[in-house]
Amino acid sequence: ALAAPALAQANPEVRWRFQSSFPRNLDVLFGTAERIASRVAALTDNRFRISVFPAGEIVPGLQVLDAVQAGTIEAGHTASYWYIGKEPGFAFFTCMPFGLNTRQLTAWLRHGGGNQLGDQLFADYSIQAFPAGDTGAQMGGWFRNEIRSQQDVQGLKFRISGLAGQVFQRMGAAPTLIAPADIYPALERGTIDATEFTGPHDDERLGFFRVARFYYAPGWFEPAARLHMMTNKRAYDALPDAYKAAIQVACAEADSEMTSRYDHLNPIALRRLVAAGAQLRFFPREMMQAAWTANEALMADLAGQNPRFRALWDSYRPYRNELFQWFRVSENSYDNFAFPAAAAAAR
Amino acid sequence: ALAAPALAQANPEVRWRFQSSFPRNLDVLFGTAERIASRVAALTDNRFRISVFPAGEIVPGLQVLDAVQAGTIEAGHTASYWYIGKEPGFAFFTCMPFGLNTRQLTAWLRHGGGNQLGDQLFADYSIQAFPAGDTGAQMGGWFRNEIRSQQDVQGLKFRISGLAGQVFQRMGAAPTLIAPADIYPALERGTIDATEFTGPHDDERLGFFRVARFYYAPGWFEPAARLHMMTNKRAYDALPDAYKAAIQVACAEADSEMTSRYDHLNPIALRRLVAAGAQLRFFPREMMQAAWTANEALMADLAGQNPRFRALWDSYRPYRNELFQWFRVSENSYDNFAFPAAAAAAR
């Protein structure tokens, strides 16, 4: 193929506004949007400039999708599962309880049909979205009291995002969704008994360990948590091809980069939290089994009520089961030998 | 900041030759180099064109580093651990026996100091290298006979890459390195007793199941296997900034993209292999323990002999131990519940 002639109009000056759903102090989350903008600038000789705004600067953090849809901002960095009130299928693109882990979710999105199904869903909101960052498997959250059995979940006032709130409701808990800035006072006053957020690095910044010392694993309700760069479809479609490619590739880079930053920062943050008095605990197996059963029933109900949810679940569920089986053979059999072996050798 | 003026010389026509260490029929491995080239072309309006060649078309597959160093080709896609004869420290940038898994290796390279140490090492060979693709945890390989105990490793003629060959030697095996095209006939004739390659998708294409039916996991000697795009440093340094950014970001995208393709393709390939008669086995725990001990002794010896290896091991080992501990809490505790739970539910 011959090179395209270097037309002046092939590299127009473009400026976009890109709002995050996160505040600046959550540096990895907010920083992911900044890194995408900076990479796009570098790739376009600074001709495509994307200004990044923190939550609330243009619209509230949980209204980013609406603002992108309306064209108030050209793009937003947010989690699709905050919009399950519009459409429960949005959950699949962030995380599912007992769902795919981070690497597996990437495979489903890119190669298992996930992104195509996502494109159809987002298009109904005039949005073209790109996966752009994942936290890795999250922690199960901060609890004022220990969870010794499934009984301790009864009536538990738990701040939690996504479909998992409905799982906890079926288990007898009283789930609630509170904006990040309001969680700490609610936990301190006892308005809530427990909260999940992400993992040690972010959780430490939000200070939960000072008012709820039991720190639970695993975060079976968020075994991955994928963010998206949501772009207004008309704005995106109007871009020159090279600028579209710049967004695509910057998001693909950010997708693994956010995870690797958390993987780097979480271990040392967990050490500091434990040194400051956090008590590490694991959810009782009985409670996890009850959660599994409640989740299966919830999925069946949602699939029965909503054809789009059913189409997504019919794609996601067999893919999950197939990848879980393969990962048991390879990754998991390695991890289960090597992780304890290194701990024993380090003693 | 103001946009830079669109100077004609800011977007020169550049052509590079980029040779893979892999043949075309290993589609995921070879295809990764093609995807990097295609992304760079899209990002530069086709002005920076990189032609991709399969193994052997310009130089033999295992001489890619030498050819990049000499400037015979501007870039190569290869595995640094094939060059441990020059410098044992090259192993760290592909994989270490009982080392970091894929996600953890990304964290060490990007944030734990790995890439900086790599830059120093590669610079001695006039190379600027970028991580560009990973297989995920590999399988342990194909064996003509079962490995029931550590005794069965004695005298075993095993085709294997990297430092793991030296671990097997210390365990009493007779390791050997054979180019991919020659493995099948060697295994068929019984010149070798066993071979590892990567995982189900590639291994199926190479046909090993027809002549060695026991397929072992886990590949403790390759818990990740990172490839690099190695560029000739003078050629790279001469590129405009936007072209450098295009290479960086295309490699970062390819880095996770190769893994996600394998994660998608390996499960179904394993099913086909088992249907065709492959017998899935797990290495005996006793043999894994002996391998762990042999590996620790090998690391100590290499660190004692080679200051650069020592510096790398002193960075890598504590990082591995720290990340292993954190991953036990989060990822591993999730996987160990969810993977079997899904299998039980699917029955």
XYZ file of C-alpha atoms in Angstrom:
694
model
C 0.000 0.000 0.000
C 1.131 3.544 -0.690
C 1.315 6.098 2.107
C -1.614 8.516 2.212
C -0.607 12.067 1.244
C -0.045 14.268 4.310
C -3.165 16.395 4.000
C -3.418 19.295 6.425
C -7.006 18.337 7.285
C -5.907 14.824 8.250
C -4.504 16.253 11.499
C -7.018 18.832 12.714
C -6.833 20.499 16.119
C -9.398 18.742 18.306
C -10.232 19.462 21.946
C -12.305 17.224 24.148
C -13.576 17.356 27.721
C -13.192 14.045 29.599
C -14.674 13.737 33.059
C -13.791 11.015 35.518
C -16.263 9.534 38.014
C -13.464 9.705 40.600
C -11.905 12.457 42.687
C -8.258 13.411 42.266
C -7.177 11.882 45.584
C -7.970 8.378 44.280
C -4.771 8.678 42.266
C -4.801 5.376 40.377
C -8.432 5.689 39.295
C -8.281 9.378 38.384
C -4.753 9.011 36.999
C -5.918 6.444 34.451
C -7.959 9.101 32.642
C -4.972 11.458 32.755
C -2.710 8.811 31.254
C -5.143 8.172 28.402
C -5.257 11.898 27.603
C -1.510 12.243 27.788
C -0.918 9.251 25.508
C -3.370 10.573 22.919
C -1.588 13.941 22.955
C 1.807 12.277 22.448
C 0.488 10.168 19.571
C -1.010 13.151 17.747
C 1.797 15.690 18.214
C -0.476 17.430 20.713
C -3.126 18.185 18.084
C -5.842 16.065 19.789
C -6.006 17.503 23.289
C -8.228 15.927 25.925
C -8.759 17.870 29.172
C -9.442 15.671 32.187
C -11.805 16.751 34.971
C -12.413 15.094 38.354
C -15.832 13.925 39.564
C -18.239 16.788 40.124
C -16.340 19.428 38.197
C -18.787 19.345 35.280
C -21.382 16.772 36.396
C -21.694 14.514 39.455
C -19.533 11.386 39.349
C -22.422 8.976 38.880
C -23.974 10.991 36.007
C -21.062 10.658 33.632
C -22.881 8.315 31.238
C -25.808 10.744 30.979
C -23.484 13.664 30.287
C -21.672 11.766 27.530
C -24.972 10.666 26.017
C -26.212 14.288 26.007
C -22.928 15.561 24.562
C -22.319 17.830 27.591
C -18.869 16.233 27.629
C -17.259 14.334 24.767
C -16.044 11.552 27.036
C -16.173 10.124 30.536
C -14.213 7.599 32.572
C -16.661 5.587 34.623
C -18.009 2.168 35.612
C -20.964 0.884 33.584
C -22.479 -0.955 36.581
C -23.450 2.337 38.168
C -26.081 2.571 35.438
C -27.873 -0.764 36.014
C -30.959 1.265 36.953
C -31.239 2.117 33.247
C -30.372 -1.374 32.062
C -29.231 -4.308 34.261
C -27.030 -5.616 31.405
C -24.574 -2.765 32.072
C -23.263 -4.892 34.972
C -21.554 -7.379 32.630
C -19.071 -4.767 31.451
C -17.776 -3.911 34.939
C -18.039 -7.159 36.878
C -20.405 -9.921 37.883
C -20.648 -11.603 41.292
C -18.708 -14.892 41.002
C -17.808 -13.801 37.505
C -14.723 -13.697 35.344
C -11.506 -12.477 36.917
C -9.545 -9.633 35.324
C -7.650 -11.627 32.699
C -10.685 -13.721 31.871
C -12.890 -10.644 31.491
C -10.403 -9.192 29.003
C -10.646 -12.412 26.971
C -14.465 -12.369 26.977
C -14.618 -8.684 26.043
C -12.063 -8.858 23.239
C -12.579 -12.365 21.863
C -15.653 -13.939 23.434
C -18.140 -11.473 21.972
C -18.385 -9.204 25.022
C -17.322 -5.971 23.358
C -19.696 -6.557 20.426
C -22.612 -7.007 22.834
C -21.391 -3.939 24.708
C -21.224 -1.893 21.508
C -24.919 -2.646 20.842
C -25.921 -1.727 24.379
C -23.873 1.478 24.541
C -25.066 2.531 21.067
C -28.595 2.809 22.478
C -27.174 5.589 24.636
C -25.297 7.232 21.710
C -22.049 6.017 23.246
C -18.967 4.276 21.898
C -17.157 2.782 24.891
C -13.689 1.297 25.357
C -12.535 -0.849 28.293
C -9.972 1.309 30.102
C -8.679 -0.021 33.387
C -9.396 -2.711 35.955
C -8.772 -2.908 39.684
C -8.120 -6.658 39.776
C -10.046 -8.805 42.268
C -11.239 -6.478 44.985
C -11.301 -6.993 48.719
C -14.577 -7.932 50.404
C -14.703 -4.738 52.429
C -14.580 -3.317 55.948
C -16.856 -4.627 58.694
C -17.390 -3.231 62.169
C -18.078 -6.760 63.423
C -16.846 -10.174 62.377
C -18.859 -12.290 59.953
C -18.677 -15.723 61.592
C -21.605 -17.325 59.804
C -24.320 -16.579 57.323
C -26.452 -15.435 60.289
C -24.217 -12.388 60.725
C -25.293 -11.161 57.280
C -28.954 -10.835 58.406
C -29.898 -7.178 58.567
C -26.334 -6.078 57.819
C -26.306 -2.502 56.550
C -23.704 -2.875 53.821
C -22.620 -0.178 51.350
C -22.090 -1.984 48.055
C -22.193 -1.300 44.266
C -23.668 -3.237 41.371
C -25.817 -6.368 41.199
C -24.095 -7.679 44.330
C -26.378 -5.447 46.396
C -29.294 -7.574 45.171
C -27.400 -10.752 46.085
C -26.893 -9.452 49.623
C -30.552 -8.480 49.790
C -31.559 -12.050 48.939
C -29.229 -13.186 51.735
C -31.068 -11.012 54.241
C -28.744 -7.998 54.326
C -29.771 -4.356 53.885
C -27.568 -3.110 51.046
C -27.195 0.583 50.290
C -25.211 2.684 47.824
C -23.463 5.765 49.207
C -21.106 8.100 47.319
C -17.426 7.650 48.298
C -17.153 10.919 50.253
C -20.072 9.966 52.503
C -18.998 6.426 53.387
C -16.557 7.245 56.192
C -18.959 9.333 58.330
C -21.766 6.780 57.793
C -19.491 3.983 58.974
C -18.214 6.032 61.913
C -21.730 6.886 63.106
C -22.958 3.328 62.602
C -25.481 4.329 59.931
C -23.908 1.452 58.028
C -22.219 -1.648 59.468
C -19.849 -2.311 56.604
C -18.597 -1.016 53.256
C -16.678 -2.285 50.286
C -14.737 0.045 48.058
C -11.847 -1.433 46.033
C -8.632 -2.709 47.632
C -5.901 -1.743 50.101
C -4.420 1.213 48.190
C -7.697 3.117 47.755
C -9.272 1.853 50.979
C -6.316 3.144 52.997
C -6.784 6.636 51.551
C -10.445 6.584 52.520
C -9.486 5.670 56.105
C -12.058 2.929 56.721
C -9.669 0.930 58.937
C -10.054 3.575 61.631
C -13.780 2.852 62.087
C -14.268 -0.763 60.922
C -11.298 -2.968 61.621
C -12.281 -6.318 60.061
C -11.011 -6.450 56.486
C -12.525 -9.316 54.507
C -11.466 -11.286 51.444
C -12.233 -12.324 48.822
C -14.326 -9.728 47.001
C -16.416 -12.411 45.290
C -18.804 -9.685 44.138
C -16.024 -7.886 42.234
C -13.492 -10.440 40.974
C -12.591 -7.801 38.389
C -13.863 -4.251 38.011
C -13.499 -2.807 34.557
C -13.790 0.892 33.817
C -14.622 2.333 30.420
C -13.795 5.446 28.497
C -17.269 6.281 27.211
C -17.241 8.613 24.219
C -20.159 10.445 22.644
C -20.683 8.453 19.454
C -21.166 11.469 17.192
C -17.991 13.086 18.522
C -16.069 9.835 18.141
C -17.352 9.103 14.644
C -16.262 12.592 13.509
C -12.619 11.951 14.425
C -9.967 11.198 11.780
C -8.994 7.513 11.682
C -5.606 8.083 13.320
C -7.260 9.858 16.274
C -9.727 7.000 16.651
C -6.787 4.612 16.663
C -5.082 6.798 19.287
C -8.090 6.487 21.611
C -8.414 2.742 21.034
C -4.773 2.024 21.744
C -4.475 4.430 24.684
C -7.453 2.696 26.309
C -5.991 -0.750 25.623
C -2.759 0.375 27.259
C -4.614 1.884 30.244
C -6.625 -1.311 30.594
C -3.673 -3.371 31.833
C -1.733 -0.412 33.218
C -4.306 0.364 35.899
C -4.236 -3.257 37.072
C -0.465 -3.311 37.206
C -0.384 -0.128 39.297
C -2.779 -1.692 41.783
C -0.787 -4.928 41.800
C 2.266 -2.852 42.672
C 0.632 -0.625 45.295
C -1.817 -2.958 47.063
C 0.685 -5.301 48.786
C 2.483 -2.520 50.657
C -0.794 -0.751 51.481
C -2.125 -3.994 52.993
C 1.016 -4.263 55.129
C 0.506 -0.725 56.410
C -3.175 -1.382 57.120
C -2.399 -4.533 59.100
C 0.313 -2.651 61.017
C -2.302 0.029 61.816
C -4.654 -2.545 63.321
C -6.732 -3.885 60.429
C -7.758 -7.506 61.074
C -7.579 -9.605 57.920
C -10.376 -12.180 57.658
C -11.820 -14.525 55.038
C -15.556 -14.870 54.460
C -16.889 -18.154 55.892
C -17.301 -20.829 53.242
C -20.950 -21.318 54.250
C -21.677 -17.647 53.570
C -19.911 -17.829 50.191
C -21.998 -20.893 49.250
C -25.193 -19.068 50.233
C -24.066 -16.104 48.129
C -23.366 -18.383 45.147
C -26.880 -19.830 45.382
C -28.497 -16.395 45.784
C -26.552 -15.102 42.800
C -27.573 -17.995 40.543
C -31.231 -17.326 41.445
C -30.811 -13.599 40.771
C -29.244 -14.268 37.354
C -32.095 -16.626 36.439
C -34.684 -14.032 37.471
C -33.021 -11.189 35.571
C -32.596 -13.364 32.474
C -36.276 -14.291 32.702
C -37.356 -10.656 32.920
C -35.012 -9.018 30.448
C -34.144 -10.422 26.972
C -30.999 -8.328 26.717
C -29.782 -9.552 30.094
C -30.534 -13.107 28.934
C -28.481 -12.666 25.755
C -25.571 -11.355 27.808
C -25.823 -14.107 30.447
C -26.081 -16.767 27.719
C -22.791 -15.492 26.314
C -21.043 -14.841 29.611
C -21.969 -17.907 31.683
C -20.617 -20.723 29.454
C -17.547 -18.618 28.715
C -16.946 -18.208 32.444
C -17.336 -21.921 33.089
C -14.979 -22.825 30.233
C -12.285 -20.353 31.312
C -12.587 -21.314 34.974
C -11.911 -24.924 34.026
C -8.856 -24.077 31.918
C -7.460 -21.697 34.546
C -7.760 -24.465 37.162
C -5.413 -26.595 35.056
C -2.789 -23.965 34.312
C -2.723 -20.709 36.320
C -4.406 -21.974 39.468
C -2.406 -25.204 39.806
C 0.759 -23.106 39.538
C -0.406 -20.428 41.977
C -1.532 -23.004 44.523
C 1.911 -24.565 44.620
C 4.131 -21.512 44.222
C 2.435 -18.956 46.478
C 2.608 -21.097 49.674
C 6.046 -22.476 48.708
C 7.510 -18.967 48.594
C 5.861 -18.067 51.904
C 7.318 -21.197 53.537
C 10.791 -20.470 52.114
C 10.676 -16.846 53.323
C 10.011 -17.893 56.931
C 0.644 24.215 26.214
C 0.277 25.275 22.581
C 0.046 22.670 19.842
C 3.308 22.130 17.961
C 3.166 23.439 14.379
C 2.521 20.645 11.883
C 5.962 20.575 10.304
C 6.333 18.334 7.278
C 9.467 16.781 8.773
C 7.559 15.857 11.938
C 5.885 13.049 9.990
C 8.606 11.553 7.791
C 8.139 8.347 5.818
C 9.926 5.610 7.776
C 10.231 1.940 6.882
C 11.474 -0.760 9.200
C 12.096 -4.474 8.942
C 10.793 -6.455 11.930
C 11.574 -10.146 12.159
C 9.782 -12.568 14.443
C 11.457 -15.566 16.074
C 8.351 -17.561 15.178
C 7.008 -19.157 11.994
C 3.726 -17.992 10.475
C 1.827 -21.142 11.470
C 2.140 -20.237 15.164
C -0.525 -17.641 14.523
C -0.814 -16.001 17.944
C 2.943 -15.609 18.370
C 3.643 -14.453 14.817
C 0.414 -12.463 14.695
C 1.488 -10.342 17.659
C 4.283 -8.781 15.586
C 1.813 -8.184 12.743
C -0.626 -6.450 15.083
C 2.107 -4.145 16.408
C 3.056 -3.161 12.863
C -0.537 -2.612 11.853
C -1.296 -0.453 14.903
C 1.790 1.708 14.285
C 0.681 2.224 10.666
C -2.837 3.250 11.773
C -1.440 5.691 14.339
C 0.879 7.394 11.849
C -1.450 7.617 8.838
C 0.630 4.834 7.284
C 3.790 6.966 7.250
C 5.735 4.662 9.626
C 5.538 1.286 7.938
C 6.969 -1.810 9.590
C 7.285 -4.964 7.475
C 7.029 -8.193 9.441
C 9.028 -11.297 8.529
C 8.732 -14.822 9.934
C 11.602 -16.737 11.538
C 14.362 -17.557 9.089
C 13.369 -15.137 6.369
C 16.221 -12.734 7.160
C 18.059 -14.475 10.019
C 17.406 -17.681 11.994
C 14.750 -17.369 14.698
C 17.181 -17.621 17.602
C 19.532 -14.951 16.188
C 17.061 -12.101 16.230
C 18.794 -10.248 19.062
C 22.129 -10.391 17.216
C 20.550 -9.078 14.029
C 18.911 -6.171 15.845
C 22.168 -5.371 17.628
C 24.048 -5.367 14.315
C 21.365 -3.254 12.619
C 20.679 -5.957 9.997
C 17.035 -5.454 10.963
C 15.609 -2.459 12.837
C 13.523 -4.632 15.124
C 12.788 -8.183 16.203
C 10.052 -9.971 18.143
C 11.683 -12.577 20.340
C 12.180 -14.019 23.831
C 15.139 -12.675 25.792
C 15.737 -16.007 27.587
C 17.037 -17.537 24.361
C 20.085 -15.333 24.847
C 21.083 -16.451 28.365
C 24.299 -17.833 26.833
C 25.373 -14.189 26.399
C 24.064 -13.096 29.791
C 22.046 -15.223 32.243
C 20.173 -12.104 33.418
C 18.220 -12.115 30.137
C 16.052 -14.842 31.713
C 14.329 -12.385 34.079
C 12.620 -10.584 31.211
C 10.936 -13.700 29.814
C 10.242 -15.851 32.865
C 11.851 -17.470 35.873
C 11.153 -20.965 37.236
C 8.723 -20.534 40.152
C 8.658 -16.857 39.260
C 6.061 -14.149 38.843
C 2.906 -15.017 36.929
C 1.815 -12.902 33.962
C 0.068 -10.095 35.852
C 2.746 -9.991 38.506
C 5.528 -9.847 35.912
C 3.828 -6.852 34.290
C 3.810 -5.097 37.684
C 7.509 -5.821 38.297
C 8.524 -4.701 34.811
C 6.487 -1.489 34.813
C 6.567 -0.457 38.468
C 8.975 -2.685 40.379
C 12.110 -1.559 38.552
C 12.220 -4.449 36.068
C 12.120 -2.416 32.881
C 14.794 -0.024 34.145
C 17.114 -2.960 34.858
C 16.185 -4.368 31.454
C 16.981 -1.078 29.732
C 20.511 -1.158 31.183
C 21.031 -4.753 30.115
C 19.613 -4.313 26.603
C 21.575 -1.054 26.119
C 24.801 -3.086 26.322
C 23.568 -4.771 23.136
C 22.569 -1.439 21.494
C 18.944 -2.412 21.956
C 15.863 -0.612 23.259
C 13.319 -3.315 24.127
C 9.601 -3.208 24.921
C 7.577 -6.008 26.543
C 5.211 -7.158 23.825
C 3.126 -10.222 24.569
C 2.868 -13.046 27.083
C 1.594 -16.606 26.814
C 0.243 -16.810 30.363
C 1.260 -19.747 32.549
C 2.388 -22.487 30.231
C 1.703 -26.189 30.384
C 4.409 -28.505 31.698
C 4.768 -30.325 28.392
C 4.330 -33.654 26.652
C 5.802 -36.868 28.061
C 6.004 -40.301 26.434
C 5.772 -41.869 29.908
C 4.099 -40.818 33.140
C 6.071 -38.952 35.806
C 4.971 -40.737 38.972
C 7.809 -39.639 41.223
C 10.992 -37.652 41.189
C 12.763 -40.898 40.170
C 11.110 -40.721 36.758
C 12.974 -37.468 36.069
C 16.363 -39.246 36.282
C 17.950 -39.370 32.847
C 14.839 -37.885 31.208
C 15.715 -36.398 27.829
C 13.586 -33.262 28.003
C 13.472 -30.476 25.419
C 13.202 -27.252 27.404
C 14.088 -23.517 27.117
C 15.659 -21.069 29.552
C 17.152 -21.498 33.009
C 14.688 -24.331 33.688
C 16.978 -26.632 31.691
C 19.601 -26.125 34.404
C 17.022 -26.860 37.109
C 16.161 -30.164 35.397
C 19.856 -30.951 35.066
C 20.290 -30.530 38.818
C 17.342 -32.908 39.269
C 19.112 -35.579 37.222
C 17.430 -35.039 33.842
C 19.184 -34.568 30.500
C 17.745 -31.295 29.177
C 18.227 -30.245 25.578
C 17.137 -27.317 23.400
C 15.793 -28.164 19.930
C 14.287 -25.730 17.416
C 10.472 -26.036 17.113
C 10.495 -27.692 13.681
C 12.762 -30.509 14.910
C 10.883 -31.395 18.117
C 8.206 -33.623 16.619
C 10.534 -36.038 14.787
C 12.863 -36.192 17.818
C 9.933 -37.108 20.055
C 8.585 -39.612 17.524
C 11.931 -41.392 17.186
C 12.529 -41.344 20.935
C 15.635 -39.154 20.649
C 13.885 -37.173 23.385
C 11.419 -38.449 26.008
C 9.494 -35.228 26.517
C 9.111 -31.655 25.358
C 7.525 -28.452 26.535
C 6.459 -25.747 24.137
C 3.745 -23.308 25.281
C 0.119 -24.356 25.822
C -2.770 -26.205 24.153
C -3.300 -23.875 21.176
C 0.307 -23.928 19.932
C 1.026 -27.469 21.124
C -1.931 -28.819 19.161
C -0.570 -27.255 15.969
C 2.795 -28.899 16.563
C 1.079 -32.290 16.915
C 2.938 -33.559 19.999
C -0.139 -35.418 21.334
C 0.276 -37.972 18.544
C 3.654 -39.154 19.864
C 3.646 -38.315 23.607
C 0.230 -38.585 25.174
C 0.812 -37.450 28.785
C 0.209 -33.710 29.028
C 1.451 -32.232 32.287
C 0.597 -29.160 34.348
C 1.594 -26.799 35.750
C 4.419 -25.243 33.745
C 6.227 -24.134 36.901
C 9.242 -23.273 34.770
C 7.221 -20.781 32.697
C 4.501 -19.228 34.892
C 4.580 -16.350 32.391
C 6.552 -15.995 29.164
C 7.053 -12.452 28.024
C 8.176 -11.562 24.522
C 9.832 -8.284 23.571
C 9.954 -6.049 20.582
C 13.684 -5.380 20.484
C 14.613 -2.291 18.475
C 18.036 -1.181 17.333
C 18.739 1.712 19.686
C 20.158 4.048 17.045
C 17.165 3.443 14.771
C 14.743 3.963 17.670
C 16.473 7.117 18.936
C 16.259 8.643 15.451
C 12.444 8.392 15.358
C 10.192 11.440 15.883
C 8.581 11.471 19.341
C 5.130 10.542 18.045
C 6.557 7.460 16.283
C 8.349 6.443 19.489
C 5.045 6.809 21.325
C 3.358 4.695 18.640
C 5.818 1.847 19.226
C 5.515 2.111 23.013
C 1.740 2.049 23.030
C 1.388 -0.618 20.327
C 3.677 -2.881 22.378
C 1.731 -2.166 25.581
C -1.474 -3.100 23.757
C 0.085 -6.262 22.307
C 1.379 -7.186 25.753
C -2.070 -7.972 27.139
C -3.636 -8.775 23.769
C -1.460 -11.837 23.191
C -2.421 -13.213 26.618
C -6.096 -12.628 26.013
C -5.942 -14.472 22.669
C -4.340 -17.454 24.367
C -6.881 -17.299 27.202
C -9.594 -17.455 24.554
C -8.047 -20.197 22.388
C -6.422 -22.534 24.931
C -9.579 -23.915 26.621
C -11.105 -25.243 23.410
C -7.739 -26.525 22.168
C -7.330 -28.470 25.431
C -10.779 -30.006 24.932
C -9.836 -31.128 21.429
C -6.530 -32.549 22.649
C -8.209 -34.556 25.401
C -10.808 -35.804 22.896
C -7.911 -36.896 20.666
C -6.390 -38.996 23.452
C -4.138 -36.625 25.403
C -3.939 -37.679 29.067
C -3.975 -34.685 31.408
C -1.684 -35.100 34.431
C -0.289 -32.960 37.232
C 3.352 -33.118 38.274
C 3.778 -34.984 41.593
C 4.145 -32.646 44.536
C 7.398 -34.340 45.565
C 8.903 -33.569 42.143
C 7.742 -29.934 42.360
C 9.354 -29.602 45.803
C 12.623 -31.052 44.477
C 12.447 -28.588 41.582
C 11.844 -25.682 43.974
C 14.945 -26.656 45.983
C 17.074 -27.145 42.860
C 15.938 -23.772 41.548
C 16.792 -21.939 44.774
C 20.298 -23.466 44.655
C 20.695 -22.488 40.997
C 19.649 -18.887 41.722
C 22.141 -18.675 44.603
C 24.945 -20.011 42.415
C 24.200 -17.657 39.523
C 23.904 -14.677 41.871
C 27.266 -15.648 43.403
C 28.950 -15.836 40.010
C 27.425 -12.859 38.226
C 26.909 -9.399 39.781
C 24.296 -8.404 37.211
C 22.312 -11.556 37.886
C 22.600 -10.810 41.607
C 21.225 -7.286 41.136
C 18.298 -8.651 39.158
C 17.583 -11.469 41.632
C 17.811 -9.021 44.554
C 15.087 -6.933 42.873
C 12.958 -9.809 41.616
C 12.910 -12.207 44.573
C 11.475 -9.943 47.318
C 9.009 -8.508 44.803
C 7.863 -12.020 43.926
C 7.444 -12.962 47.572
C 5.485 -9.782 48.321
C 3.145 -10.167 45.347
C 2.648 -13.879 45.975
C 1.465 -13.055 49.493
C -0.964 -10.361 48.327
C -2.328 -12.505 45.512
C -3.011 -15.319 48.009
C -5.300 -12.940 49.890
C -7.223 -11.561 46.918
C -7.033 -13.298 43.543
C -6.173 -16.772 44.769
C -8.775 -16.943 47.547
C -11.401 -15.942 44.974
C -10.194 -18.384 42.321
C -10.024 -21.268 44.800
C -13.668 -20.798 45.715
C -15.181 -19.807 42.378
C -13.432 -22.173 39.950
C -14.564 -25.398 41.705
C -17.978 -23.911 42.556
C -18.711 -23.294 38.864
C -17.521 -26.796 37.958
C -19.802 -28.313 40.615
C -22.769 -26.226 39.429
C -22.193 -27.192 35.783
C -22.356 -30.938 36.575
